[in-house]
Coordinates of C-alpha atoms and ligand atoms in Angstrom, one line a residue:
M1 CA 0.0 0.0 0.0
R2 CA 1.3 3.5 -0.9
T3 CA 1.6 6.2 1.7
I4 CA -0.7 9.2 1.9
H5 CA 2.3 11.3 0.8
D6 CA 2.7 9.1 -2.4
L7 CA -1.0 9.1 -3.1
M8 CA -1.2 12.9 -3.2
N9 CA 2.0 13.3 -5.2
L10 CA 1.2 15.0 -8.6
R11 CA 4.7 15.2 -9.9
G12 CA 4.8 14.3 -13.6
R13 CA 1.1 15.3 -14.0
T14 CA -0.5 18.4 -15.5
A15 CA -3.7 20.2 -14.5
L16 CA -5.7 22.7 -16.6
I17 CA -7.8 25.1 -14.6
T18 CA -10.5 27.3 -16.1
G19 CA -11.0 30.6 -14.3
G20 CA -7.5 29.9 -13.1
A21 CA -6.8 33.6 -12.6
G22 CA -9.8 33.9 -10.2
H23 CA -9.8 33.7 -6.5
L24 CA -10.6 30.0 -6.2
G25 CA -8.9 29.0 -9.5
A26 CA -5.6 30.6 -8.3
A27 CA -5.8 28.8 -4.9
F28 CA -6.5 25.5 -6.7
G29 CA -3.5 26.1 -9.0
A30 CA -1.3 26.7 -6.0
A31 CA -2.5 23.6 -4.2
L32 CA -2.0 21.3 -7.2
A33 CA 1.4 22.9 -8.0
E34 CA 2.5 22.4 -4.4
C35 CA 1.7 18.7 -5.0
G36 CA 4.0 18.8 -8.0
A37 CA 1.6 19.3 -11.0
A38 CA 2.4 21.5 -14.0
I39 CA -0.4 24.0 -14.3
A40 CA -2.2 25.5 -17.4
V41 CA -4.1 28.7 -16.3
L42 CA -7.1 29.4 -18.6
D43 CA -8.8 32.7 -18.0
I44 CA -10.4 35.7 -19.9
Q45 CA -8.1 38.1 -18.1
P46 CA -4.8 38.0 -20.0
E47 CA -2.6 39.9 -17.4
H48 CA -3.9 38.0 -14.4
C49 CA -3.5 34.8 -16.3
Q50 CA 0.2 35.5 -17.1
K51 CA 0.9 36.7 -13.5
I52 CA -0.7 33.6 -11.8
A53 CA 1.2 31.3 -14.2
D54 CA 4.5 33.2 -13.5
D55 CA 3.9 33.2 -9.7
L56 CA 3.1 29.5 -9.6
A57 CA 6.2 28.6 -11.7
T58 CA 8.5 30.6 -9.4
K59 CA 7.0 29.5 -6.1
Y60 CA 6.6 25.8 -6.8
T61 CA 9.2 25.2 -9.5
V62 CA 6.7 23.6 -11.8
K63 CA 6.0 24.3 -15.5
T64 CA 3.1 26.6 -16.2
L65 CA 1.2 27.9 -19.2
P66 CA -1.0 30.9 -19.4
L67 CA -4.0 30.4 -21.7
P68 CA -5.8 33.8 -22.1
M69 CA -9.1 32.9 -23.7
D70 CA -12.8 33.5 -23.7
L71 CA -14.7 30.3 -22.9
Q72 CA -17.4 31.5 -25.3
D73 CA -14.9 31.0 -28.2
E74 CA -15.6 27.4 -29.1
A75 CA -13.0 27.2 -31.8
A76 CA -10.3 28.5 -29.5
L77 CA -11.4 26.1 -26.7
K78 CA -10.9 23.1 -29.1
T79 CA -7.2 24.1 -29.6
V80 CA -6.5 24.0 -25.9
P81 CA -5.5 20.3 -25.5
E82 CA -3.0 20.6 -28.4
T83 CA -1.4 23.7 -26.9
V84 CA -1.3 22.1 -23.4
A85 CA 0.3 18.9 -24.8
A86 CA 2.8 21.0 -26.8
H87 CA 4.0 23.0 -23.8
L88 CA 3.4 20.7 -20.8
G89 CA 3.5 17.3 -22.5
R90 CA 0.3 15.8 -21.2
L91 CA -3.0 16.4 -19.4
D92 CA -4.2 14.5 -16.3
I93 CA -6.5 16.9 -14.4
L94 CA -9.2 19.3 -15.7
V95 CA -10.8 21.7 -13.2
N96 CA -13.8 23.5 -14.6
C97 CA -13.8 26.5 -12.2
A98 CA -14.7 29.5 -14.3
M99 CA -18.0 31.3 -13.9
M100 CA -19.5 34.2 -15.8
T101 CA -18.4 37.4 -14.1
R102 CA -19.3 40.1 -16.6
S103 CA -22.8 40.7 -18.1
P104 CA -23.8 42.8 -21.0
Q105 CA -26.8 43.7 -18.9
P106 CA -25.3 44.4 -15.4
E107 CA -28.4 46.5 -14.5
V108 CA -30.4 43.3 -14.1
W109 CA -27.6 41.1 -12.6
D110 CA -28.6 39.5 -9.3
K111 CA -32.0 41.3 -9.4
P112 CA -35.3 39.6 -8.4
F113 CA -36.5 36.9 -10.8
E114 CA -39.1 39.2 -12.4
Q115 CA -36.4 41.5 -13.7
Q116 CA -33.9 38.9 -14.9
T117 CA -33.4 38.3 -18.6
S118 CA -33.1 35.4 -20.9
L119 CA -29.8 36.9 -22.2
N120 CA -28.2 36.5 -18.8
W121 CA -29.6 33.0 -18.3
R122 CA -28.3 31.9 -21.7
L123 CA -24.8 33.4 -21.0
E124 CA -24.5 31.7 -17.6
I125 CA -25.5 28.4 -19.1
E126 CA -23.0 29.0 -22.0
I127 CA -20.0 30.0 -19.9
N128 CA -20.5 28.0 -16.7
L129 CA -21.9 24.8 -18.2
T130 CA -21.7 24.4 -22.0
A131 CA -18.2 25.7 -22.4
A132 CA -17.0 23.3 -19.6
M133 CA -18.5 20.4 -21.5
I134 CA -17.0 21.5 -24.8
L135 CA -13.6 21.7 -23.1
T136 CA -14.1 18.4 -21.4
Q137 CA -14.9 16.7 -24.7
A138 CA -11.9 18.3 -26.4
C139 CA -9.6 17.2 -23.5
L140 CA -10.8 13.5 -23.5
P141 CA -8.0 12.0 -25.7
L142 CA -5.3 13.4 -23.4
L143 CA -7.2 12.5 -20.2
R144 CA -7.8 9.0 -21.5
E145 CA -4.1 8.7 -22.3
S146 CA -3.1 9.9 -18.8
G147 CA -4.1 6.7 -16.9
H148 CA -5.0 9.1 -14.0
G149 CA -7.6 11.3 -15.7
S150 CA -9.6 13.4 -13.3
I151 CA -12.2 16.0 -14.1
I152 CA -13.4 18.3 -11.3
N153 CA -16.5 20.5 -11.9
I154 CA -16.9 23.4 -9.5
S155 CA -20.6 23.8 -8.6
S156 CA -22.2 25.8 -5.9
I157 CA -24.7 25.3 -3.0
Y158 CA -27.1 27.1 -5.4
G159 CA -26.8 24.1 -7.8
M160 CA -28.0 21.9 -5.0
V161 CA -30.6 23.9 -3.0
A162 CA -32.6 27.1 -3.6
P163 CA -31.1 30.3 -2.4
D164 CA -32.3 31.4 1.0
F165 CA -33.2 34.9 -0.1
R166 CA -33.4 36.1 3.6
V167 CA -29.6 36.3 3.7
Y168 CA -29.8 39.2 1.2
A169 CA -32.2 41.2 3.3
G170 CA -31.1 44.8 3.8
T171 CA -28.5 44.6 0.9
D172 CA -28.7 45.1 -2.8
M173 CA -27.3 41.6 -3.4
G174 CA -29.2 38.7 -4.9
S175 CA -28.8 35.5 -6.9
N176 CA -29.5 34.8 -10.5
L177 CA -31.6 31.9 -11.7
G178 CA -29.1 31.3 -14.6
Y179 CA -26.3 30.7 -12.0
A180 CA -28.5 28.1 -10.2
M181 CA -29.4 26.4 -13.5
S182 CA -25.8 26.2 -14.7
K183 CA -24.5 24.9 -11.3
G184 CA -27.3 22.3 -11.0
G185 CA -26.4 21.3 -14.5
L186 CA -22.8 20.8 -13.6
V187 CA -23.7 18.4 -10.8
Q188 CA -25.8 16.3 -13.1
A189 CA -23.2 16.4 -15.9
T190 CA -20.8 15.1 -13.3
R191 CA -22.9 12.0 -12.8
Y192 CA -23.5 11.5 -16.5
L193 CA -19.8 11.8 -17.4
A194 CA -18.7 9.6 -14.5
A195 CA -20.7 6.8 -16.0
A196 CA -19.8 7.7 -19.6
L197 CA -16.0 8.0 -19.1
A198 CA -15.3 5.2 -16.6
P199 CA -13.0 3.5 -16.1
H200 CA -10.4 5.7 -17.8
T201 CA -11.4 9.1 -16.4
R202 CA -13.0 10.0 -13.0
V203 CA -15.4 12.9 -12.8
N204 CA -16.4 14.6 -9.6
A205 CA -17.8 17.9 -8.4
I206 CA -16.9 20.2 -5.6
T207 CA -19.7 22.4 -4.1
P208 CA -18.4 25.4 -2.2
G209 CA -20.5 27.4 0.1
G210 CA -20.3 31.2 0.1
I211 CA -16.7 32.5 0.3
W212 CA -15.9 35.5 2.4
R213 CA -14.8 38.4 0.2
N214 CA -15.5 41.4 2.4
Q215 CA -19.1 41.5 1.3
N216 CA -21.8 43.8 2.7
A217 CA -21.7 43.4 6.5
A218 CA -25.5 42.6 6.8
F219 CA -25.1 39.8 4.3
V220 CA -22.1 38.3 6.0
Q221 CA -23.9 38.4 9.3
N222 CA -27.1 36.8 7.8
Y223 CA -25.0 34.2 6.0
E224 CA -23.0 33.2 9.1
Q225 CA -26.2 32.9 11.2
R226 CA -27.7 30.6 8.6
T227 CA -24.6 28.3 8.5
P228 CA -24.1 25.5 11.0
L229 CA -20.3 26.2 11.3
G230 CA -21.0 29.9 11.8
R231 CA -18.8 31.4 9.2
M232 CA -18.4 31.9 5.5
A233 CA -15.8 29.8 3.6
T234 CA -12.2 30.8 2.7
E235 CA -10.3 29.6 -0.3
E236 CA -8.2 27.5 2.1
D237 CA -11.3 25.5 3.0
L238 CA -11.6 24.3 -0.6
I239 CA -8.0 23.2 -1.4
G240 CA -8.1 19.9 0.4
A241 CA -11.1 18.8 -1.7
V242 CA -9.4 19.6 -5.0
V243 CA -6.1 17.8 -4.0
Y244 CA -8.2 14.8 -2.9
L245 CA -10.2 14.6 -6.1
A246 CA -7.2 15.4 -8.5
S247 CA -4.9 12.8 -7.0
D248 CA -4.8 9.0 -6.4
L249 CA -6.2 9.7 -2.9
S250 CA -9.6 9.4 -4.6
A251 CA -8.6 6.7 -7.2
Y252 CA -11.9 4.8 -6.4
V253 CA -14.2 7.8 -6.3
T254 CA -16.2 9.0 -9.3
G255 CA -19.6 10.7 -9.9
Q256 CA -19.5 12.3 -6.4
N257 CA -20.1 15.8 -5.2
V258 CA -17.9 16.9 -2.4
V259 CA -19.8 19.6 -0.5
V260 CA -17.7 22.1 1.4
D261 CA -20.3 24.5 2.7
G262 CA -19.9 24.7 6.5
G263 CA -23.2 22.7 6.7
W264 CA -25.3 25.1 4.7
T265 CA -27.2 22.4 2.9
V266 CA -28.0 20.2 5.9
W267 CA -31.0 22.5 6.8
Ligands
LIG301 N1 -17.2 32.8 -4.5 C1 -18.1 32.1 -3.9 O1 -18.7 32.4 -2.9 C2 -18.5 30.8 -4.6 C3 -19.4 29.9 -3.9 C4 -19.8 28.7 -4.5 C5 -19.2 28.4 -5.8 N2 -18.3 29.2 -6.3 C6 -17.7 28.8 -7.6 O2 -16.3 28.8 -7.6 C7 -15.8 29.1 -8.9 C8 -14.8 30.2 -8.8 O3 -15.3 31.3 -8.2 P1 -14.5 32.6 -7.6 O4 -15.2 33.0 -6.4 O5 -13.1 32.2 -7.5 O6 -14.8 33.6 -8.8 P2 -13.8 34.6 -9.5 O7 -14.6 35.7 -10.1 O8 -12.7 35.0 -8.6 O9 -13.2 33.7 -10.7 C9 -13.9 33.4 -11.8 C10 -12.9 33.5 -13.0 O10 -13.6 33.1 -14.2 C11 -13.0 33.9 -15.2 N3 -14.0 34.0 -16.3 C12 -15.2 34.7 -16.4 N4 -15.7 34.6 -17.6 C13 -14.8 33.9 -18.4 C14 -14.8 33.5 -19.7 N5 -15.9 33.8 -20.6 N6 -13.8 32.9 -20.2 C15 -12.7 32.5 -19.4 N7 -12.7 32.9 -18.1 C16 -13.7 33.5 -17.6 C17 -12.9 35.3 -14.6 O11 -12.0 36.1 -15.3 C18 -12.3 34.9 -13.2 O12 -10.9 34.9 -13.1 C19 -17.0 29.5 -9.7 O13 -17.3 28.4 -10.6 C20 -18.1 29.8 -8.7 O14 -19.4 29.5 -9.2 C21 -17.9 30.4 -5.8

């Protein structure tokens, strides 16, 4: 039997992280790089993308590759595996972590359902869900070849349960239906793909609870009171789950949703 240390060793493996220049994506990149993986950082923000890739390479002495790209560009997405293979040699881990962050209609973003638009719903489905599946399909030959293929879809508590709108009371914050639809879709896609891609590639999801980002104080207080563990999440709370699902620590786990939400969904 291998040791825990050996099971979590990712040296010689490569991870591709979408939204890799974002808060959680960058934390995932650091965690996987610390375990030895080379990291491809895909994100729509070119400068952040380059900086995160440079920082990871320097700090963890691993190969990295910035992939500045819009997930809505299907033709560009389909070139990603070839580029990753050319620069990093292989692909073992795909983390679908990006989410739509900019809307062409920001005035109705996070507004009550009556004011939401089909354009925003469509874009959230497109960026959060459909693009992840297009990339997953394109990456399959490399993941199959890996012998350790692992796909990790980043969902949300709002993909599992309805928002508790009371936490937004006294704030101008809210939650979009399109986000919930896309995140629920990712959990079901995880189950579908786990069955379809076994035994060569494992597919799992991580469901984070709300992460503290210095939000409106009333919201933070409402959220904390609503959460059994009494606080919002931090990026650090999520990195154990990604290392577990990416590595041989979870070699016999597929089709599962690891919920890291401080107990939010138990009520
Ligand atoms: N922050 C939370 O409280 C929370 C809670 C539950 C789940 N999540 C999930 O975690 C993941 C990461 O969230 P985060 O908080 O780190 O967000 P973030 O905004 O910091 O990161 C999202 C990244 O996606 C990138 N992105 C947006 N549109 C893109 C596009 N069209 N093409 C390529 N990249 C694009 C952004 O540039 C950004 O770097 C998301 O999937 C989110 O749904 C977050």
